Amino acid sequence: MSAAELIRRGKPLPCRPVPRHLLAPEDFARLPAALVMQPSLALLSLWAEPAMLHAAFLDEADGTLLLASTPAESGQYPALSPARPGAVRFERMIRDLWGLEAVGGLDLRAWLDHGSWPLTLPLSPRPARNGARPEQPVFLPVEGEGWHQIPVGPVHAGIIEPGHFRFTVQGELVVRLEQRLGYTHKGTLGLMLGKSPRTAARFAARISGDSTVAHSLAFAEAAEAASATTPPPRALWLRAAMLELERIANHLNDWGAICNDASFAWLHAQCGLLREGLLRAHMDAFGHRLMMDRVIPGGLATEPQPSGIAAILAALAAVEAALPGLVSIYEEHASLQDRMVGTGVLAPALAAGFAAGGVVGRASGRGFDARVAFPNGPYAGGPPTMALRQEGDVDARVRVRLAELTESIRLVRRILATLPPGEIHAPLPQRGGEGLALVEGFRGEIATWMALDDGGLIRAVFPRDPSWLQWPLLEAAMEGNIVADFPLCNKSFNCSYSGVDL
């Protein structure tokens, strides 16, 4: 029996757009072995509630979503990490937040909890007051001669999020990179519980500030699915335009920053200038440079200003006019290409094994884009052309971004030219339900699951940022590279610290 068949044998529980299958513990225990035999079933997310484990899968053979759950009343569940290595950090997070242990897990060290929280197991039925002193972090051992370790962070030289990187090197060659995150833990999940989706939307908008539109949209779509609410068409069209504008702004920023880390500051400055023009247009149109708190459950919080729409189109025209010249400069500077090509290679097999999405996955041959796989709104009438490469190096990740810049500009123009008239918001009814949403942010797909109680308040929620499945791959991509290339590799991935510190 395949893993997909095993999941479908579980009791179907109502969830939109696909049911959630409740598996008996003995059936869930068979799932890891079944997953080994069905490599096309990709693990999208893994999370918990008190005494209950949930998993989301994508069957890449036929493009269908599957949700599986199992009781964990004993505080334990069979680990999925031996079959899906992308489950490792989810399992560590589940142990820190809910106190559920993955039996047979590949790595049982703490992840988010550094020992400094006032309470341990904060999302479990009985959180305990923490009276122990924080322990020193434990890193994986390395055996052999001629190696040494370089600790970097969590405080960095730039104004960026905190994260600790432990390099094991031989000379300049990186033998192993290991990350330690959790420094930006905000208790987001706990803050959302018991609130209405409209109230909790502010927390979703701040999961990762550069993806505020994408996370807000995934959260809103999950709430709408749970409550069986359909936003007005005008709201759907405007949301899609905002999502693409966020992608353009971030791809410009990433491209410039990657070049800057290769000591090519001029291109960084040019990209920054173009991005600034776009952010100012966002302010004119939506009243916020990042468009934060504008996407809400049921639609939008505000109607864009006509003058702002004109400013956005003008900013896009400036980007489009500048791109050919900037790309030519990027390609013609041999010293820049020498730093990009062949650096930080992520093998396609690893990208597929971790179900990496977004630029990271598509630059290494994994052809998944939620806008194409599950189109809705304006995407249903014309999904984007997917940019796909096989090289898996820093240059390939740049090339995917450049292709997506052009495609997103085309999409925004088409969407704004075909905006339907009407309302921009529909109220959510106060009813119970469950919903799952996949939204293609600039880093990749965000998978948000939400369960509402009978009063329409959030009983449980889990927003999965793409970075969960991409951070481990950065460790792999750095192996065999020199220490000086870490900034290049790190920025070409551009994983979110905050997005995985729920």
XYZ file of C-alpha atoms in Angstrom:
502
model
C 0.000 0.000 0.000
C 1.345 3.422 -0.960
C 1.648 6.209 1.601
C -1.137 8.125 -0.150
C -3.450 5.102 0.029
C -2.583 4.603 3.684
C -3.504 8.212 4.461
C -6.775 8.002 2.536
C -7.781 4.973 4.599
C -7.959 7.200 7.659
C -11.253 8.674 8.812
C -11.985 11.772 6.683
C -12.690 14.910 8.710
C -14.082 18.078 7.110
C -11.440 20.520 5.930
C -11.350 22.718 2.835
C -10.203 22.262 0.122
C -9.281 18.669 1.044
C -10.361 16.486 3.969
C -8.056 15.770 6.876
C -7.625 12.030 7.422
C -7.401 10.802 11.008
C -5.165 7.736 11.237
C -5.055 5.315 14.121
C -1.625 5.290 15.821
C -0.829 1.843 14.414
C -1.594 3.043 10.874
C 0.449 6.223 11.291
C 3.331 4.032 12.502
C 3.324 2.400 9.054
C 3.568 5.738 7.302
C 7.379 6.261 7.438
C 8.053 2.964 5.658
C 5.339 3.736 3.115
C 6.870 7.163 2.459
C 10.193 5.539 1.609
C 8.409 3.528 -1.060
C 6.613 6.591 -2.484
C 9.178 9.361 -3.073
C 6.648 11.440 -5.031
C 4.742 12.229 -1.817
C 6.432 15.404 -0.604
C 6.182 16.552 3.012
C 4.899 20.129 3.032
C 4.420 20.731 6.738
C 4.332 19.068 10.144
C 2.762 20.584 13.268
C 0.726 19.705 16.337
C -2.036 20.477 18.767
C -2.148 19.175 22.328
C -2.083 15.368 22.016
C -2.536 15.505 18.228
C -0.071 15.502 15.329
C -0.797 16.844 11.834
C 1.069 16.523 8.531
C 0.469 17.991 5.075
C 1.708 16.273 1.921
C 1.774 17.021 -1.792
C 1.548 14.104 -4.201
C 3.786 15.427 -6.948
C 2.713 12.638 -9.288
C -0.838 13.976 -9.610
C -0.668 17.374 -7.869
C -3.043 16.546 -5.021
C -2.869 17.647 -1.388
C -3.207 15.216 1.508
C -3.674 15.944 5.209
C -2.989 13.315 7.860
C -3.419 13.359 11.639
C -2.899 10.929 14.476
C -3.521 11.045 18.227
C -0.434 11.444 20.423
C -2.019 11.127 23.847
C 1.032 9.348 25.222
C 3.189 12.341 24.272
C 4.889 10.418 21.482
C 4.412 9.724 17.781
C 6.398 7.856 15.097
C 9.006 10.141 13.554
C 8.757 10.964 9.862
C 12.340 12.255 9.605
C 13.881 8.855 8.747
C 11.760 8.929 5.564
C 11.569 12.689 4.977
C 14.635 14.613 6.223
C 12.700 17.863 5.910
C 10.714 16.744 8.973
C 13.701 17.092 11.323
C 13.240 20.716 12.326
C 9.462 20.385 12.492
C 9.905 17.512 14.947
C 12.306 19.547 17.066
C 9.881 22.492 17.053
C 6.956 20.259 18.028
C 8.917 18.959 21.005
C 9.773 22.507 22.126
C 6.244 23.911 21.803
C 3.866 21.008 22.481
C 6.098 18.510 24.270
C 5.406 15.687 21.780
C 8.412 13.492 21.075
C 9.200 11.997 17.665
C 10.143 8.384 18.422
C 13.034 7.391 16.160
C 13.674 10.982 15.052
C 17.013 11.787 13.443
C 17.663 14.793 15.702
C 16.008 15.349 19.090
C 17.874 18.480 20.178
C 15.951 21.615 21.120
C 15.293 24.021 18.277
C 13.303 27.094 19.298
C 13.686 26.766 23.063
C 17.123 27.927 24.174
C 16.295 27.431 27.835
C 15.496 31.087 28.514
C 11.690 31.042 28.193
C 9.771 31.659 31.429
C 7.585 28.639 30.555
C 8.493 25.341 28.948
C 6.212 23.565 26.448
C 4.123 26.751 26.092
C 1.459 25.230 23.796
C 0.993 22.010 25.767
C -2.020 21.511 28.056
C 0.141 22.143 31.129
C 3.040 24.546 30.513
C 5.590 24.411 33.308
C 7.525 27.271 34.851
C 11.149 27.150 33.762
C 13.519 27.047 36.720
C 16.597 25.643 34.989
C 19.574 27.635 33.795
C 20.041 27.850 30.010
C 22.390 25.183 28.685
C 25.130 25.740 26.168
C 24.126 24.804 22.606
C 25.126 21.368 21.394
C 26.489 21.044 17.862
C 27.158 17.911 15.874
C 30.625 16.411 16.481
C 33.341 16.315 13.827
C 36.164 13.776 13.826
C 39.512 14.036 12.078
C 42.606 16.193 11.963
C 43.243 19.646 10.598
C 39.826 21.163 11.150
C 38.664 23.994 13.371
C 35.395 25.808 14.070
C 34.313 29.389 13.380
C 31.305 30.695 15.333
C 29.369 33.500 13.631
C 26.433 35.351 15.212
C 23.783 35.506 16.480
C 24.565 39.234 16.306
C 25.767 40.182 12.831
C 27.505 43.174 11.305
C 24.435 44.347 9.380
C 20.911 45.250 10.447
C 19.563 41.757 9.924
C 17.826 39.109 11.981
C 19.842 37.106 14.536
C 21.078 33.611 13.842
C 24.109 31.575 14.873
C 26.194 29.775 12.248
C 28.841 27.260 13.286
C 31.396 26.569 10.526
C 33.640 23.538 10.677
C 36.489 24.194 8.255
C 39.763 22.799 6.966
C 41.744 25.849 6.014
C 39.194 27.920 4.086
C 37.088 24.946 2.987
C 33.780 24.445 4.782
C 33.379 20.841 5.929
C 30.090 21.444 7.728
C 27.765 24.329 8.434
C 25.225 24.116 11.231
C 22.608 26.714 12.092
C 21.028 27.639 15.399
C 17.960 29.836 15.134
C 15.131 30.671 17.511
C 16.429 34.071 18.608
C 13.373 35.881 17.213
C 10.748 33.647 18.831
C 7.666 35.761 19.469
C 5.068 33.248 20.649
C 3.046 33.968 17.506
C 0.987 30.778 17.599
C -0.046 31.337 21.198
C -0.963 34.954 20.453
C -3.322 33.838 17.665
C -5.238 31.250 19.690
C -8.693 32.225 20.891
C -8.883 35.290 18.663
C -10.990 35.975 15.605
C -9.167 35.657 12.264
C -9.635 39.395 11.723
C -7.888 40.205 15.014
C -5.138 37.604 14.595
C -4.383 38.746 11.037
C -2.024 41.382 12.481
C 0.175 38.626 13.882
C 0.232 36.808 10.528
C 1.326 40.031 8.828
C 4.369 40.151 11.113
C 5.574 36.555 10.858
C 8.167 37.708 8.340
C 7.998 41.363 7.388
C 9.348 41.002 3.854
C 6.569 38.464 3.171
C 3.803 40.377 4.920
C 1.455 40.210 1.907
C 2.110 36.513 1.266
C 1.692 35.464 4.911
C -1.382 37.668 5.327
C -2.878 36.169 2.177
C -2.202 32.568 3.229
C -3.701 33.299 6.638
C -6.743 34.998 5.072
C -7.322 32.189 2.572
C -7.093 29.575 5.339
C -9.666 31.507 7.388
C -11.909 31.890 4.355
C -11.674 28.191 3.572
C -12.463 27.290 7.197
C -15.509 29.569 7.255
C -16.635 28.869 3.669
C -16.256 32.533 2.697
C -15.546 33.776 -0.830
C -14.010 37.262 -1.097
C -15.295 39.619 -3.804
C -13.582 39.277 -7.216
C -12.068 42.762 -6.964
C -10.337 41.787 -3.727
C -8.958 38.605 -5.319
C -7.503 40.580 -8.219
C -5.955 43.257 -6.007
C -4.485 40.649 -3.650
C -2.761 38.951 -6.584
C -1.335 42.271 -7.778
C -0.008 43.006 -4.271
C 1.539 39.536 -4.069
C 3.409 40.106 -7.333
C 4.500 43.595 -6.302
C 5.975 42.133 -3.121
C 7.814 39.557 -5.233
C 9.265 42.252 -7.504
C 10.476 44.385 -4.595
C 12.144 41.437 -2.861
C 13.742 39.995 -6.007
C 15.263 43.401 -6.750
C 16.565 43.604 -3.200
C 17.988 40.074 -3.283
C 19.693 40.484 -6.644
C 21.381 43.679 -5.539
C 22.423 42.230 -2.183
C 23.906 39.120 -3.813
C 25.998 41.306 -6.094
C 27.015 43.459 -3.142
C 28.283 40.365 -1.324
C 30.471 39.769 -4.369
C 31.860 43.334 -3.935
C 29.819 44.776 -6.823
C 28.165 47.613 -4.955
C 27.091 49.587 -8.044
C 24.469 47.034 -9.076
C 23.270 46.889 -5.478
C 22.718 50.639 -5.534
C 20.814 50.488 -8.825
C 18.511 47.737 -7.570
C 17.972 49.657 -4.347
C 16.959 52.746 -6.300
C 14.413 50.781 -8.361
C 13.044 49.063 -5.277
C 12.694 52.370 -3.450
C 10.622 53.752 -6.308
C 8.305 50.757 -6.076
C 7.967 50.995 -2.288
C 7.033 54.665 -2.555
C 4.372 53.690 -5.083
C 3.057 51.117 -2.588
C 2.777 53.928 -0.057
C 0.849 56.081 -2.509
C -1.526 53.264 -3.420
C -2.046 51.414 -0.148
C -0.763 53.716 2.598
C 2.125 51.411 3.600
C 5.471 50.770 1.928
C 5.278 47.012 2.572
C 1.463 46.856 2.227
C 1.257 45.494 5.785
C -2.215 44.895 7.277
C -3.898 45.563 3.925
C -4.766 41.916 3.163
C -7.291 40.668 5.732
C -9.655 37.676 6.033
C -12.547 38.321 3.680
C -10.704 40.627 1.310
C -8.826 43.899 1.724
C -8.780 46.593 4.402
C -8.498 49.483 1.972
C -9.199 50.436 -1.623
C -6.048 51.562 -3.485
C -5.839 55.187 -4.508
C -6.070 55.816 -8.289
C -2.986 58.036 -8.123
C -1.174 55.173 -6.417
C -2.055 52.751 -9.194
C -0.554 55.186 -11.672
C 2.557 55.459 -9.494
C 2.888 51.656 -9.414
C 2.679 51.415 -13.195
C 5.292 54.147 -13.521
C 7.618 52.370 -11.083
C 7.192 49.100 -12.987
C 8.017 50.878 -16.247
C 11.229 52.169 -14.670
C 12.204 48.678 -13.531
C 11.430 47.187 -16.923
C 13.436 49.847 -18.742
C 16.480 49.363 -16.503
C 16.544 45.556 -16.416
C 18.193 44.808 -19.800
C 21.115 47.109 -19.106
C 21.601 45.824 -15.572
C 21.448 42.192 -16.702
C 24.021 42.941 -19.403
C 26.378 44.437 -16.822
C 25.834 41.439 -14.529
C 26.696 39.042 -17.342
C 29.671 40.930 -18.784
C 31.727 41.328 -15.618
C 33.943 38.256 -15.484
C 34.952 38.842 -11.863
C 31.273 38.857 -10.847
C 30.444 35.735 -12.844
C 33.460 33.989 -11.338
C 31.964 34.433 -7.876
C 28.445 33.348 -8.926
C 28.800 30.411 -11.300
C 29.479 27.081 -9.615
C 29.206 28.512 -6.086
C 26.843 27.066 -3.490
C 25.489 24.262 -5.661
C 22.316 22.591 -4.387
C 21.901 19.203 -6.047
C 18.480 18.608 -7.645
C 18.094 15.391 -5.650
C 18.386 17.316 -2.382
C 15.948 19.995 -3.528
C 13.455 17.267 -4.417
C 14.054 15.308 -1.201
C 13.295 18.345 0.949
C 10.463 19.581 -1.310
C 12.202 22.953 -1.571
C 9.981 25.595 -3.110
C 10.440 29.008 -4.630
C 13.692 30.217 -6.159
C 15.729 27.645 -4.225
C 13.767 24.706 -5.592
C 13.235 25.988 -9.130
C 16.949 26.824 -9.534
C 17.679 23.162 -8.753
C 15.133 21.606 -11.075
C 12.072 21.238 -8.815
C 9.238 22.589 -10.897
C 6.658 23.569 -8.301
C 4.841 26.895 -8.095
C 1.607 27.155 -6.106
C 0.298 29.760 -8.556
C 0.568 27.168 -11.326
C -0.388 24.058 -9.352
C -3.409 25.603 -7.599
C -4.408 28.725 -9.568
C -7.201 30.933 -8.311
C -8.483 34.426 -9.020
C -6.581 36.044 -11.888
C -4.050 33.181 -11.937
C -6.789 30.784 -13.047
C -7.136 32.734 -16.281
C -3.416 32.895 -16.975
C -0.870 31.417 -14.545
C 2.729 32.618 -14.738
C 5.357 30.969 -16.869
C 7.591 29.010 -14.510
C 11.328 29.765 -14.550
C 13.257 26.521 -14.132
C 16.980 25.772 -14.096
C 19.105 22.741 -13.220
C 22.498 24.185 -12.196
C 21.515 24.876 -8.585
C 24.255 27.461 -7.982
C 24.123 31.113 -6.917
C 23.919 32.205 -10.551
C 20.950 29.912 -11.209
C 19.101 31.403 -8.247
C 19.821 34.874 -9.634
C 18.591 33.824 -13.098
C 15.318 32.501 -11.697
C 14.778 35.793 -9.872
C 15.432 37.775 -13.038
C 12.961 35.698 -15.040
C 10.350 36.079 -12.309
C 10.859 39.851 -12.237
C 9.837 40.131 -15.874
C 6.927 37.739 -15.458
C 5.598 39.468 -12.338
C 5.684 42.869 -14.053
C 3.586 41.389 -16.865
C 1.151 39.866 -14.380
C 0.676 43.090 -12.404
C -0.059 45.042 -15.555
C -2.590 42.463 -16.731
C -4.285 42.280 -13.336
C -4.559 46.045 -12.898
C -5.875 46.416 -16.445
C -8.668 43.892 -15.803
C -9.693 44.838 -12.258
C -13.374 43.989 -11.763
C -15.537 46.606 -10.052
C -17.334 46.069 -6.760
C -16.678 45.564 -3.071
C -13.307 44.631 -1.610
C -14.423 42.769 1.535
C -16.901 40.094 2.634
C -17.490 39.451 6.365
C -16.581 36.054 7.809
C -19.479 34.203 9.477
C -19.014 33.081 13.069
C -18.866 29.351 12.474
C -16.477 26.478 12.963
C -14.413 24.739 10.317
C -10.946 23.922 9.038
C -9.055 25.276 6.062
C -5.701 24.916 4.323
C -4.178 27.495 1.979
C -1.092 27.509 -0.255
C 0.192 30.906 -1.409
C 3.291 31.408 -3.537
C 5.343 34.065 -1.781
C 8.652 35.340 -3.119
C 10.531 32.639 -1.170
C 8.150 29.843 -2.168
C 4.830 28.465 -1.071
C 3.431 29.340 2.353
C 1.164 26.603 3.731
C -1.232 27.837 6.431
C -3.717 25.560 8.212
C -6.419 26.915 10.510
C -9.163 25.403 12.681
C -12.011 27.573 13.974
C -14.283 26.705 16.887
C -18.068 27.028 16.730
C -17.849 30.720 17.594
C -15.475 31.429 14.703
C -12.422 31.875 16.950
C -9.069 30.277 16.193
C -8.771 26.915 17.924
C -5.492 25.995 16.224
C -3.317 27.426 13.458
C 0.042 26.799 11.836
C 1.610 29.055 9.168
C 4.499 27.236 7.501
C 7.071 29.566 5.931
C 9.078 28.201 2.953
C 12.271 28.657 4.968
C 11.475 25.579 7.090
C 12.469 23.406 4.126
C 15.224 25.675 2.793
C 17.443 26.427 5.799
C 18.779 22.839 5.972
C 19.629 22.978 2.273
C 21.804 26.047 2.800
C 23.910 23.908 5.127
C 24.303 21.332 2.347
C 25.019 23.935 -0.340
C 27.907 25.389 1.707
C 29.810 22.118 1.986
C 32.968 22.250 -0.109
C 32.806 26.032 -0.569
C 35.101 28.563 1.050
C 34.088 30.607 4.086
C 34.239 33.841 2.090
C 31.418 32.591 -0.149
C 28.974 32.153 2.723
C 27.439 35.649 2.358
C 26.808 34.917 -1.331
C 25.218 31.544 -0.648
C 23.228 32.801 2.314
C 21.786 35.750 0.414
C 21.030 33.679 -2.681
C 18.836 31.480 -0.454
C 17.600 34.419 1.651
C 15.753 32.247 4.148
C 13.699 33.957 6.833
C 14.887 33.749 10.432
C 11.643 35.114 11.822
C 9.493 32.876 9.622
C 10.637 29.735 11.433
C 10.696 31.221 14.944
C 6.989 30.898 15.694
